[in-house]
Structure formats: structure tokens, C-alpha cells
């Protein structure tokens, strides 16, 4: 499957994607950390906020997509960026603050990984995570139904499928390792401009949840074009514009653990 993580497309809704990160960060009570790591940093537009909050810390952004890391390095924000997989991340020294935002949903059964990340913080360290929890919304179910149609399913077998747990499950997972646990869920109602983009929900998911299918179909351009056209049409039927705007509910799950 081609690597289709596009920094430009991902940043189309940068403000909407960034709000959960800001609200997550607000619950981290670290006063003067020396080391801060953002696992799954993407194009780095949010990682820079960590450097702004803790200017004396060494801030590192890690992402598995070279295109994202390249875009992040171009920011020149004083953050060190490197290519790496969150599943393999194992620093030589413990870290004061570990943040992972909208990344762990791509790791199946990631509760053990979450516990391992908490364990890699210092005795006074902090771990903060956020994952989407909207996988029952039409933005996902419509796409999955289309992927299972006969014309596509042989091309789209065994695709990575994002998934997450509820806030209580994450809290239970980290509680044995933490003195302070804060877990919650928020459903955002994103108002998307359908006048500027007649397919705003498709634009949103094409940078994230639909990326595996779109990448798998790159070798079949005609079939990919058909898939995109059908997906857009079905999403328009569900997300109907009102006064030129589409409202897209988006549930997100948060967990912060202070050791």
C-alpha cells in the first residue's frame, strides 16, 4: 500500500483537529519538565505548542511517516523531529512528559502499549493521550460498507482499521501506574463549509480513516476514481448541508496520567 499521509491534506482542518490537543494539554500539570515527547506528531503544527509551554524542555516529535517528519522539520520551531514507530519507541532514559494525540487508534489492542508508555515516564512524569471514538458514525460506517462491495473487497482486504476504547477502560489501564488519573470523552460538532468544498467530510476522512483504502487502490486508478465518487455521493446523502454548512459529530476520548 502506498504511503498516502499527506501533510497538506491533513492540515485542511487544522483548527478542528488541533482543539482536542489543546484541551488535552491543559490537563497536564507538569511544571518544569526537561524532556517532552510527542508520539505521532504528524506535520508538527501542534508539537510546537509543547515547546511554547515548556521552553526549557527538550521537545521531540516522532512520526512513522517520513513526509510528516519532513514537513515538521521545515517549521524550524526548535523541536527535534525523527521518524519512528510508537510501537517500537523505547528511549534510553525515561521522559518527563509523553503525549500521543490521534495516533494509538491505529495500533490494535493498544492497552498494553499505553501501560508501557506510562512506565517510560519519570517517577514524577505525565502521560497524556487522545484518540477518536467516532467509529460508529457514518463517516466510518459508510466507508466500510463500500469497501465490502464485491467490486472493491478483493482489493481492500486486511486494511489497517482504526479503533479505540472508552475513557473508563483507559483509566483502568493506567491507574495501577499513576497517582493521578483524569479520563473523559467529548463529542465535538464540527461545522464544515460545504460552499467552499461540496465534499467536506470526504476531505476530512481522506487524510485519515479513508487513507488505507485510497492508498490500496492507487495501483488501479479507474477503480480508485470510482470508489472516491461513490464514497462522496454516499457521504453527501448522510451529511446534508444546511445553509451551506455540514455538521459532523466527532467523539474523542482522553486520558491523562500523572505518576
Coordinates of N, CA and C in Angstrom, one line a residue:
X1 N 0.8 -1.2 0.0 CA 0.0 0.0 0.0 C 0.9 1.2 0.0
X2 N 0.6 2.2 -0.8 CA 1.3 3.4 -0.9 C 1.2 4.2 0.4
X3 N 2.2 5.0 0.7 CA 2.2 5.9 1.9 C 1.4 7.1 1.4
X4 N 0.2 7.3 1.9 CA -0.6 8.5 1.4 C -0.9 9.5 2.5
X5 N 0.1 9.5 3.5 CA -0.1 10.5 4.6 C 0.3 11.9 4.0
X6 N -0.6 12.7 3.7 CA -0.4 14.0 3.1 C -0.4 15.1 4.1
X7 N 0.7 15.8 4.4 CA 0.6 16.9 5.4 C -0.3 18.0 5.0
X8 N -0.3 18.3 3.7 CA -1.2 19.4 3.3 C -2.7 19.0 3.5
X9 N -3.1 17.8 3.1 CA -4.5 17.4 3.2 C -4.8 17.3 4.7
X10 N -3.9 16.8 5.5 CA -4.2 16.6 6.9 C -4.4 18.0 7.6
X11 N -3.7 19.0 7.1 CA -3.8 20.4 7.7 C -5.1 21.1 7.2
X12 N -5.9 20.5 6.3 CA -7.0 21.3 5.8 C -7.9 21.7 6.9
X13 N -8.1 20.8 7.9 CA -8.9 21.1 9.1 C -8.0 21.2 10.3
X14 N -7.0 22.0 10.2 CA -6.0 22.0 11.3 C -6.6 22.5 12.6
X15 N -7.5 23.6 12.5 CA -8.0 24.1 13.7 C -8.9 23.1 14.4
X16 N -9.8 22.4 13.7 CA -10.7 21.4 14.2 C -9.9 20.2 14.8
X17 N -8.8 19.8 14.1 CA -8.0 18.7 14.6 C -7.2 19.1 15.8
X18 N -6.9 20.4 15.9 CA -6.0 20.9 17.0 C -6.7 21.1 18.3
X19 N -7.9 21.4 18.3 CA -8.6 21.7 19.5 C -8.5 20.6 20.6
X20 N -8.7 19.3 20.2 CA -8.5 18.3 21.3 C -7.1 18.2 21.9
X21 N -6.1 18.5 21.1 CA -4.8 18.5 21.6 C -4.6 19.6 22.6
X22 N -5.1 20.8 22.3 CA -5.0 21.9 23.3 C -5.8 21.6 24.6
X23 N -6.9 21.0 24.5 CA -7.7 20.6 25.7 C -7.0 19.5 26.5
X24 N -6.4 18.6 25.8 CA -5.6 17.5 26.4 C -4.4 18.1 27.2
X25 N -3.7 19.0 26.5 CA -2.5 19.6 27.1 C -2.9 20.4 28.4
X26 N -4.0 21.0 28.4 CA -4.4 21.8 29.6 C -4.6 21.0 30.8
X27 N -4.7 19.7 30.7 CA -4.9 18.8 31.9 C -3.5 18.2 32.4
X28 N -2.5 18.5 31.7 CA -1.1 18.0 32.1 C -0.5 19.1 33.1
X29 N -0.2 18.6 34.3 CA 0.2 19.6 35.3 C 1.8 19.6 35.5
X30 N 2.5 19.1 34.6 CA 4.0 19.2 34.7 C 4.4 20.6 34.7
X31 N 5.3 20.9 35.7 CA 5.7 22.3 35.9 C 6.9 22.7 35.1
X32 N 8.0 21.9 35.2 CA 9.2 22.3 34.5 C 9.9 21.0 34.0
X33 N 9.3 20.3 33.0 CA 9.9 19.1 32.5 C 11.1 19.4 31.7
X34 N 12.0 18.4 31.8 CA 13.3 18.5 31.0 C 13.1 17.9 29.6
X35 N 12.3 16.9 29.5 CA 12.1 16.1 28.3 C 10.7 15.9 28.0
X36 N 10.2 16.2 26.8 CA 8.8 16.1 26.3 C 8.8 15.4 25.0
X37 N 8.0 14.4 24.8 CA 7.9 13.7 23.5 C 6.5 13.7 23.0
X38 N 6.3 13.9 21.7 CA 5.0 13.8 21.1 C 5.1 12.6 20.1
X39 N 4.4 11.6 20.5 CA 4.4 10.4 19.6 C 3.3 10.4 18.6
X40 N 3.6 10.4 17.4 CA 2.6 10.6 16.3 C 2.4 12.0 16.1
X41 N 3.5 12.8 15.9 CA 3.5 14.2 15.8 C 2.9 14.8 14.6
X42 N 2.7 14.0 13.5 CA 2.2 14.5 12.3 C 3.1 15.6 11.7
X43 N 2.5 16.6 11.1 CA 3.2 17.7 10.5 C 3.8 18.7 11.4
X44 N 3.7 18.5 12.8 CA 4.4 19.3 13.7 C 3.7 20.6 14.2
X45 N 2.5 20.8 13.5 CA 1.9 22.1 13.9 C 1.4 22.2 15.3
X46 N 1.1 21.0 15.9 CA 0.7 21.0 17.3 C 1.9 20.8 18.3
X47 N 2.9 20.1 17.8 CA 4.1 19.8 18.7 C 4.7 21.1 19.1
X48 N 4.7 22.1 18.3 CA 5.3 23.4 18.6 C 4.7 24.0 19.9
X49 N 3.4 23.6 20.1 CA 2.8 24.1 21.3 C 3.4 23.6 22.6
X50 N 4.0 22.4 22.5 CA 4.7 21.9 23.7 C 6.0 22.7 23.9
X51 N 6.6 23.1 22.9 CA 7.8 23.9 23.1 C 7.5 25.3 23.6
X52 N 6.3 25.8 23.2 CA 5.9 27.1 23.7 C 5.6 27.0 25.2
X53 N 4.9 26.0 25.6 CA 4.5 25.8 27.0 C 5.7 25.6 27.9
X54 N 6.7 24.7 27.4 CA 7.8 24.4 28.2 C 9.1 24.7 27.4
X55 N 9.4 26.0 27.4 CA 10.6 26.4 26.5 C 11.9 25.9 26.9
X56 N 12.1 25.5 28.2 CA 13.4 25.0 28.6 C 13.5 23.5 28.4
X57 N 12.5 22.8 28.0 CA 12.5 21.4 27.8 C 13.1 21.0 26.4
X58 N 13.6 19.8 26.3 CA 14.0 19.2 25.0 C 12.7 18.5 24.5
X59 N 12.1 19.1 23.4 CA 10.9 18.5 22.9 C 11.3 17.8 21.6
X60 N 10.7 16.5 21.5 CA 11.0 15.7 20.4 C 9.6 15.2 19.8
X61 N 9.5 15.3 18.5 CA 8.4 14.8 17.8 C 8.7 13.5 17.0
X62 N 7.9 12.5 17.1 CA 8.2 11.2 16.5 C 7.0 10.9 15.6
X63 N 7.2 10.5 14.4 CA 6.1 10.0 13.5 C 6.6 9.0 12.5
X64 N 5.8 8.0 12.2 CA 6.2 6.9 11.3 C 6.2 7.3 9.8
X65 N 5.6 8.5 9.5 CA 5.5 8.9 8.1 C 6.6 9.9 7.8
X66 N 7.6 9.5 6.9 CA 8.6 10.4 6.5 C 8.1 11.8 6.0
X67 N 7.0 11.8 5.3 CA 6.5 13.0 4.7 C 6.1 14.0 5.8
X68 N 5.5 13.4 6.9 CA 5.1 14.2 8.0 C 6.3 14.8 8.7
X69 N 7.3 14.0 9.0 CA 8.5 14.4 9.6 C 9.2 15.5 8.8
X70 N 9.3 15.3 7.5 CA 9.9 16.3 6.7 C 9.1 17.7 6.8
X71 N 7.8 17.6 6.8 CA 7.0 18.9 6.9 C 7.2 19.5 8.3
X72 N 7.3 18.7 9.3 CA 7.5 19.2 10.7 C 8.9 19.9 10.8
X73 N 9.9 19.3 10.2 CA 11.3 19.9 10.3 C 11.4 21.2 9.6
X74 N 10.5 21.4 8.6 CA 10.6 22.7 7.9 C 10.0 23.8 8.7
X75 N 9.3 23.5 9.8 CA 8.8 24.6 10.6 C 9.8 25.4 11.3
X76 N 11.0 24.8 11.6 CA 12.0 25.5 12.3 C 11.6 26.0 13.7
X77 N 10.9 25.2 14.4 CA 10.3 25.6 15.7 C 11.2 25.2 16.9
X78 N 12.4 24.7 16.7 CA 13.2 24.3 17.8 C 13.0 22.9 18.3
X79 N 12.0 22.2 17.7 CA 11.7 20.8 18.1 C 12.6 19.9 17.3
X80 N 13.0 18.8 17.9 CA 13.7 17.8 17.2 C 12.7 16.7 16.7
X81 N 12.7 16.5 15.4 CA 11.8 15.5 14.8 C 12.5 14.3 14.3
X82 N 11.9 13.2 14.4 CA 12.5 12.0 13.9 C 11.5 11.0 13.5
X83 N 11.9 10.1 12.6 CA 11.0 9.0 12.1 C 11.1 7.9 13.0
X84 N 9.9 7.4 13.4 CA 9.9 6.2 14.3 C 8.4 5.8 14.5
X85 N 8.3 4.5 15.0 CA 7.0 3.9 15.2 C 6.7 3.9 16.7
X86 N 5.5 4.3 17.1 CA 5.2 4.4 18.5 C 5.3 3.0 19.2
X87 N 5.1 1.9 18.4 CA 5.2 0.6 19.0 C 6.6 0.2 19.3
X88 N 7.5 0.8 18.7 CA 8.9 0.5 18.9 C 9.7 1.5 19.8
X89 N 9.0 2.6 20.2 CA 9.6 3.7 20.9 C 10.1 3.2 22.3
X90 N 11.4 3.3 22.5 CA 11.9 2.8 23.8 C 13.2 3.7 24.1
X91 N 13.0 4.9 24.7 CA 14.1 5.8 25.0 C 15.1 5.2 26.0
X92 N 16.3 5.7 25.8 CA 17.4 5.2 26.8 C 17.1 5.7 28.2
X93 N 16.5 6.9 28.3 CA 16.2 7.5 29.6 C 14.7 7.7 29.6
X94 N 14.1 7.7 30.8 CA 12.7 8.0 31.0 C 12.4 9.5 30.6
X95 N 11.2 9.7 30.3 CA 10.8 11.0 29.8 C 9.8 11.7 30.7
X96 N 9.9 13.0 30.9 CA 9.1 13.7 31.9 C 7.6 13.8 31.4
X97 N 7.4 14.0 30.1 CA 6.0 14.2 29.6 C 6.0 13.4 28.2
X98 N 5.0 12.5 28.1 CA 4.8 11.8 26.9 C 3.4 12.1 26.4
X99 N 3.2 12.6 25.2 CA 1.9 13.0 24.7 C 1.7 12.2 23.4
X100 N 0.6 11.6 23.2 CA 0.2 11.0 21.9 C -1.2 11.3 21.6
X101 N -1.4 12.0 20.4 CA -2.6 12.6 20.0 C -3.1 12.0 18.7
X102 N -4.3 11.3 18.7 CA -4.9 10.8 17.5 C -3.9 9.9 16.7
X103 N -3.3 9.0 17.5 CA -2.3 8.0 16.9 C -2.6 6.6 17.3
X104 N -2.9 6.3 18.6 CA -3.0 5.0 19.1 C -4.1 4.2 18.5
X105 N -5.1 4.9 17.9 CA -6.2 4.2 17.3 C -5.8 3.3 16.1
X106 N -4.6 3.5 15.6 CA -4.0 2.7 14.5 C -3.3 1.5 15.0
X107 N -3.2 1.3 16.3 CA -2.5 0.2 16.9 C -3.5 -0.7 17.5
X108 N -3.8 -1.9 16.9 CA -4.8 -2.8 17.5 C -4.4 -3.3 18.9
X109 N -5.4 -3.3 19.8 CA -5.2 -3.8 21.1 C -4.1 -3.0 21.9
X110 N -4.2 -1.7 21.9 CA -3.1 -0.9 22.3 C -3.1 -0.6 23.8
X111 N -3.9 -1.3 24.7 CA -3.9 -1.0 26.1 C -2.5 -1.4 26.7
X112 N -1.9 -2.5 26.3 CA -0.6 -2.8 26.8 C 0.4 -1.8 26.4
X113 N 0.3 -1.2 25.2 CA 1.2 -0.2 24.8 C 1.0 1.1 25.6
X114 N -0.2 1.4 25.9 CA -0.5 2.6 26.8 C 0.2 2.4 28.1
X115 N 0.1 1.2 28.7 CA 0.7 1.0 30.0 C 2.2 1.1 29.9
X116 N 2.8 0.6 28.8 CA 4.2 0.7 28.6 C 4.7 2.1 28.4
X117 N 3.9 2.9 27.8 CA 4.2 4.4 27.6 C 4.2 5.1 29.0
X118 N 3.2 4.8 29.8 CA 3.2 5.4 31.1 C 4.5 5.0 31.9
X119 N 4.9 3.7 31.8 CA 6.0 3.2 32.5 C 7.3 3.8 32.0
X120 N 7.3 4.4 30.8 CA 8.5 5.1 30.3 C 8.7 6.5 30.7
X121 N 7.7 7.0 31.6 CA 7.9 8.3 32.1 C 8.6 8.3 33.4
X122 N 9.1 9.4 33.9 CA 9.9 9.5 35.1 C 8.9 9.3 36.3
X123 N 9.5 9.1 37.5 CA 8.6 8.9 38.7 C 7.6 10.1 38.9
X124 N 8.0 11.3 38.5 CA 7.1 12.4 38.6 C 6.5 12.8 37.2
X125 N 6.5 11.9 36.3 CA 6.2 12.2 34.9 C 4.7 12.2 34.6
X126 N 4.4 12.6 33.4 CA 3.0 12.7 32.9 C 2.8 12.0 31.6
X127 N 1.7 11.3 31.4 CA 1.3 10.7 30.1 C 0.0 11.3 29.7
X128 N -0.2 11.7 28.5 CA -1.4 12.2 28.0 C -1.8 11.7 26.6
X129 N -3.0 11.2 26.4 CA -3.4 10.6 25.1 C -4.8 11.1 24.7
X130 N -5.0 11.1 23.5 CA -6.3 11.4 22.9 C -6.5 10.5 21.7
X131 N -7.6 9.8 21.5 CA -7.9 9.0 20.3 C -9.3 9.3 19.9
X132 N -9.6 9.2 18.6 CA -11.0 9.3 18.1 C -11.8 8.1 18.7
X133 N -13.1 8.4 18.9 CA -14.0 7.4 19.4 C -15.3 7.4 18.6
X134 N -15.2 7.8 17.3 CA -16.4 8.0 16.5 C -16.6 6.9 15.4
X135 N -16.1 5.7 15.7 CA -16.1 4.7 14.6 C -17.5 4.1 14.3
X136 N -18.5 4.5 15.0 CA -19.9 4.1 14.7 C -20.6 5.2 13.9
X137 N -19.9 6.3 13.6 CA -20.5 7.4 12.9 C -20.5 7.1 11.4
X138 N -21.4 7.7 10.6 CA -21.5 7.4 9.1 C -20.2 7.6 8.4
X139 N -19.4 8.6 8.9 CA -18.1 8.8 8.2 C -17.2 7.6 8.2
X140 N -17.5 6.6 9.1 CA -16.8 5.4 9.1 C -17.6 4.2 8.5
X141 N -18.9 4.2 8.9 CA -19.7 3.0 8.5 C -20.0 3.0 7.0
X142 N -20.2 4.2 6.5 CA -20.5 4.3 5.0 C -19.3 3.8 4.2
X143 N -18.1 4.2 4.7 CA -16.8 3.8 4.0 C -16.6 2.3 4.1
X144 N -16.9 1.7 5.3 CA -16.7 0.3 5.5 C -17.6 -0.5 4.6
X145 N -18.9 -0.1 4.6 CA -19.8 -0.8 3.7 C -19.4 -0.7 2.3
X146 N -18.9 0.4 1.8 CA -18.5 0.5 0.4 C -17.3 -0.4 0.2
X147 N -16.4 -0.5 1.1 CA -15.2 -1.3 0.9 C -15.5 -2.8 0.8
X148 N -16.7 -3.2 1.4 CA -17.1 -4.6 1.3 C -17.9 -5.0 0.1
X149 N -18.1 -4.0 -0.8 CA -18.8 -4.4 -2.0 C -17.9 -5.2 -2.9
X150 N -18.5 -6.0 -3.7 CA -17.8 -7.0 -4.5 C -16.7 -6.4 -5.4
X151 N -17.0 -5.3 -6.0 CA -16.0 -4.7 -6.9 C -14.8 -4.2 -6.2
X152 N -14.9 -3.9 -4.9 CA -13.7 -3.4 -4.2 C -13.1 -4.4 -3.2
X153 N -13.8 -5.3 -2.7 CA -13.4 -6.0 -1.5 C -12.1 -6.8 -1.7
X154 N -11.9 -7.4 -2.9 CA -10.7 -8.1 -3.2 C -9.4 -7.2 -3.2
X155 N -9.6 -6.0 -3.4 CA -8.5 -5.0 -3.4 C -8.3 -4.4 -2.0
X156 N -9.3 -4.6 -1.2 CA -9.2 -3.9 0.1 C -9.2 -4.8 1.3
X157 N -8.7 -6.0 1.1 CA -8.6 -7.0 2.2 C -7.5 -6.6 3.2
X158 N -7.8 -6.9 4.5 CA -6.7 -6.7 5.5 C -6.2 -5.3 5.6
X159 N -7.0 -4.3 5.4 CA -6.6 -2.9 5.6 C -6.5 -2.6 7.1
X160 N -5.5 -1.7 7.4 CA -5.5 -1.2 8.8 C -6.8 -0.6 9.2
X161 N -7.3 -1.0 10.4 CA -8.6 -0.5 10.8 C -8.5 0.2 12.1
X162 N -8.8 1.5 12.2 CA -8.6 2.2 13.5 C -9.7 1.8 14.5
X163 N -9.3 1.9 15.8 CA -10.3 1.5 16.8 C -9.8 2.1 18.2
X164 N -10.7 2.2 19.1 CA -10.3 2.7 20.4 C -11.2 2.2 21.5
X165 N -10.9 2.5 22.8 CA -11.7 2.1 23.9 C -12.4 3.3 24.5
X166 N -13.3 3.1 25.5 CA -13.9 4.2 26.2 C -13.0 4.8 27.3
X167 N -13.3 5.9 27.8 CA -12.5 6.6 28.8 C -12.3 5.7 30.0
X168 N -13.3 5.0 30.5 CA -13.2 4.2 31.7 C -12.1 3.1 31.5
X169 N -12.1 2.5 30.3 CA -11.1 1.5 30.1 C -9.7 2.0 30.1
X170 N -9.5 3.1 29.5 CA -8.1 3.7 29.6 C -7.7 4.0 31.0
X171 N -8.7 4.6 31.8 CA -8.4 4.9 33.2 C -8.1 3.7 34.0
X172 N -8.8 2.6 33.8 CA -8.5 1.4 34.5 C -7.1 0.8 34.1
X173 N -6.7 1.0 32.9 CA -5.4 0.5 32.4 C -4.3 1.2 33.0
X174 N -4.4 2.5 33.2 CA -3.2 3.3 33.7 C -3.2 3.5 35.2
X175 N -4.4 3.2 35.9 CA -4.5 3.5 37.3 C -3.4 2.8 38.2
X176 N -3.1 1.6 37.9 CA -2.0 1.0 38.8 C -0.7 1.6 38.7
X177 N -0.5 2.4 37.7 CA 0.8 3.1 37.4 C 0.9 4.5 37.8
X178 N -0.3 5.1 38.2 CA -0.4 6.5 38.3 C -1.0 6.9 39.7
X179 N -0.6 8.1 40.2 CA -1.2 8.7 41.4 C -2.4 9.5 41.0
X180 N -2.4 10.0 39.8 CA -3.5 10.9 39.4 C -3.9 10.5 38.0
X181 N -5.2 10.2 37.8 CA -5.8 9.8 36.5 C -7.0 10.7 36.2
X182 N -7.0 11.2 35.0 CA -8.1 12.0 34.5 C -8.5 11.5 33.1
X183 N -9.7 11.0 33.0 CA -10.2 10.5 31.7 C -11.5 11.0 31.4
X184 N -11.8 11.3 30.2 CA -13.1 11.9 29.8 C -13.3 11.7 28.3
X185 N -14.5 12.0 27.9 CA -14.9 12.0 26.5 C -15.6 13.3 26.1
X186 N -15.4 13.7 24.9 CA -16.0 14.9 24.4 C -16.5 14.6 22.9
X187 N -17.7 15.0 22.6 CA -18.2 15.0 21.3 C -18.3 16.4 20.7
X188 N -17.4 16.7 19.7 CA -17.4 17.9 19.0 C -18.4 17.9 17.9
X189 N -19.0 19.1 17.6 CA -19.8 19.2 16.5 C -19.1 20.2 15.5
X190 N -18.4 19.6 14.6 CA -17.6 20.4 13.6 C -18.5 20.9 12.5
X191 N -18.5 22.2 12.3 CA -19.3 22.8 11.3 C -18.4 23.1 10.1
X192 N -18.6 22.3 9.0 CA -17.7 22.4 7.8 C -18.4 23.1 6.7
X193 N -17.6 23.9 6.0 CA -18.1 24.8 4.9 C -18.3 24.0 3.6
X194 N -19.6 23.7 3.3 CA -19.9 22.9 2.1 C -20.0 23.8 0.9
X195 N -20.0 25.1 1.1 CA -20.0 26.0 0.0 C -18.6 26.1 -0.7
X196 N -17.6 26.1 0.2 CA -16.2 26.1 -0.3 C -15.8 24.7 -0.8
X197 N -16.3 23.7 -0.2 CA -16.0 22.3 -0.5 C -17.2 21.5 -0.4
X198 N -17.8 21.0 -1.6 CA -19.0 20.3 -1.6 C -18.9 18.9 -0.9
X199 N -17.7 18.4 -0.7 CA -17.5 17.1 0.0 C -16.6 17.3 1.2
X200 N -17.0 18.1 2.2 CA -16.0 18.3 3.3 C -15.8 17.1 4.2
X201 N -16.7 16.2 4.3 CA -16.5 15.1 5.1 C -15.5 14.1 4.4
X202 N -15.7 14.0 3.1 CA -14.7 13.2 2.4 C -13.3 13.8 2.5
X203 N -13.2 15.1 2.4 CA -11.9 15.7 2.5 C -11.3 15.4 3.9
X204 N -12.1 15.5 4.9 CA -11.6 15.2 6.3 C -11.1 13.7 6.3
X205 N -11.9 12.8 6.0 CA -11.5 11.4 6.2 C -10.5 10.9 5.2
X206 N -10.3 11.6 4.0 CA -9.3 11.2 3.0 C -7.9 11.3 3.6
X207 N -7.8 12.2 4.6 CA -6.5 12.4 5.2 C -6.2 11.4 6.4
X208 N -7.2 10.7 6.8 CA -7.1 9.8 8.0 C -7.7 8.5 7.7
X209 N -9.0 8.3 8.1 CA -9.5 6.9 8.1 C -9.7 6.3 6.8
X210 N -9.9 7.1 5.7 CA -10.0 6.5 4.4 C -8.7 6.4 3.7
X211 N -7.6 6.8 4.3 CA -6.3 6.7 3.7 C -5.9 5.3 3.3
X212 N -6.1 4.3 4.2 CA -5.7 3.0 3.8 C -6.3 2.5 2.5
X213 N -7.6 2.7 2.4 CA -8.4 2.3 1.1 C -7.9 3.0 -0.1
X214 N -7.7 4.3 0.1 CA -7.3 5.1 -1.1 C -5.9 4.7 -1.5
X215 N -5.0 4.4 -0.5 CA -3.7 4.0 -0.9 C -3.7 2.7 -1.6
X216 N -4.5 1.7 -1.1 CA -4.5 0.4 -1.7 C -5.0 0.4 -3.1
X217 N -5.8 1.4 -3.5 CA -6.4 1.5 -4.8 C -5.6 2.3 -5.8
X218 N -4.4 2.8 -5.3 CA -3.6 3.7 -6.2 C -3.1 2.9 -7.4
X219 N -3.0 1.6 -7.3 CA -2.5 0.8 -8.5 C -3.6 0.6 -9.5
X220 N -4.8 0.9 -9.1 CA -6.0 0.8 -10.0 C -6.7 2.2 -10.1
X221 N -6.1 3.1 -10.9 CA -6.6 4.5 -11.0 C -8.1 4.6 -11.3
X222 N -8.6 3.8 -12.2 CA -10.0 3.9 -12.6 C -10.9 3.4 -11.5
X223 N -10.5 2.4 -10.8 CA -11.3 1.8 -9.7 C -11.2 2.8 -8.5
X224 N -10.1 3.4 -8.3 CA -9.9 4.4 -7.2 C -10.9 5.6 -7.5
X225 N -10.9 6.0 -8.7 CA -11.7 7.2 -9.1 C -13.2 6.8 -8.8
X226 N -13.6 5.6 -9.2 CA -15.0 5.2 -9.0 C -15.3 5.1 -7.5
X227 N -14.3 4.5 -6.7 CA -14.5 4.4 -5.3 C -14.7 5.8 -4.6
X228 N -13.9 6.8 -5.0 CA -14.0 8.1 -4.5 C -15.3 8.7 -4.8
X229 N -15.7 8.6 -6.1 CA -17.0 9.2 -6.5 C -18.2 8.6 -5.7
X230 N -18.2 7.3 -5.5 CA -19.3 6.6 -4.8 C -19.2 7.0 -3.3
X231 N -18.1 7.1 -2.7 CA -18.0 7.4 -1.3 C -18.4 8.9 -1.1
X232 N -18.0 9.8 -2.0 CA -18.5 11.2 -1.9 C -20.0 11.2 -2.0
X233 N -20.6 10.5 -2.9 CA -22.0 10.6 -3.1 C -22.8 10.0 -1.9
X234 N -22.3 8.9 -1.3 CA -23.0 8.4 -0.1 C -22.8 9.3 1.1
X235 N -21.7 9.9 1.2 CA -21.5 10.8 2.4 C -22.4 12.0 2.2
X236 N -22.6 12.5 1.0 CA -23.5 13.7 0.8 C -24.9 13.3 1.2
X237 N -25.3 12.1 1.0 CA -26.7 11.7 1.3 C -26.9 11.7 2.8
X238 N -25.8 11.5 3.6 CA -25.9 11.4 5.1 C -25.7 12.8 5.7
X239 N -24.6 13.4 5.2 CA -24.2 14.8 5.7 C -24.8 15.8 4.8
X240 N -26.0 16.2 5.0 CA -26.7 17.1 4.1 C -26.5 18.5 4.6
X241 N -26.0 19.4 3.7 CA -25.7 20.8 4.0 C -27.0 21.5 4.4
X242 N -26.9 22.4 5.4 CA -27.9 23.3 5.7 C -27.3 24.7 5.7
X243 N -27.9 25.6 4.9 CA -27.3 26.9 4.8 C -25.8 26.9 4.4
X244 N -25.5 25.9 3.6 CA -24.1 25.9 3.1 C -23.1 25.3 4.1
X245 N -23.6 24.6 5.2 CA -22.7 24.1 6.2 C -23.1 22.6 6.5
X246 N -22.1 21.8 6.8 CA -22.4 20.4 7.2 C -21.9 20.3 8.7
X247 N -22.7 19.7 9.5 CA -22.3 19.4 10.9 C -21.9 18.0 11.0
X248 N -20.6 17.8 11.5 CA -20.1 16.4 11.6 C -19.8 16.2 13.1
X249 N -20.6 15.3 13.8 CA -20.2 15.0 15.2 C -18.9 14.2 15.2
X250 N -18.1 14.4 16.2 CA -16.9 13.7 16.3 C -16.5 13.5 17.8
X251 N -16.7 12.3 18.3 CA -16.4 11.9 19.7 C -14.9 11.6 19.8
X252 N -14.3 12.1 20.9 CA -12.9 11.9 21.2 C -12.8 11.4 22.6
X253 N -11.8 10.6 22.9 CA -11.5 10.0 24.2 C -10.2 10.5 24.7
X254 N -10.1 10.9 25.9 CA -8.9 11.4 26.5 C -8.5 10.7 27.8
X255 N -7.2 10.6 28.0 CA -6.8 10.1 29.3 C -5.4 10.7 29.7
X256 N -5.3 11.2 30.9 CA -4.1 11.8 31.4 C -3.7 11.1 32.7
X257 N -2.5 10.7 32.8 CA -2.0 10.0 34.0 C -0.7 10.7 34.5
X258 N -0.8 11.1 35.8 CA 0.3 11.7 36.5 C 0.9 10.7 37.5
X259 N 2.2 10.5 37.4 CA 2.8 9.4 38.2 C 3.1 10.0 39.6

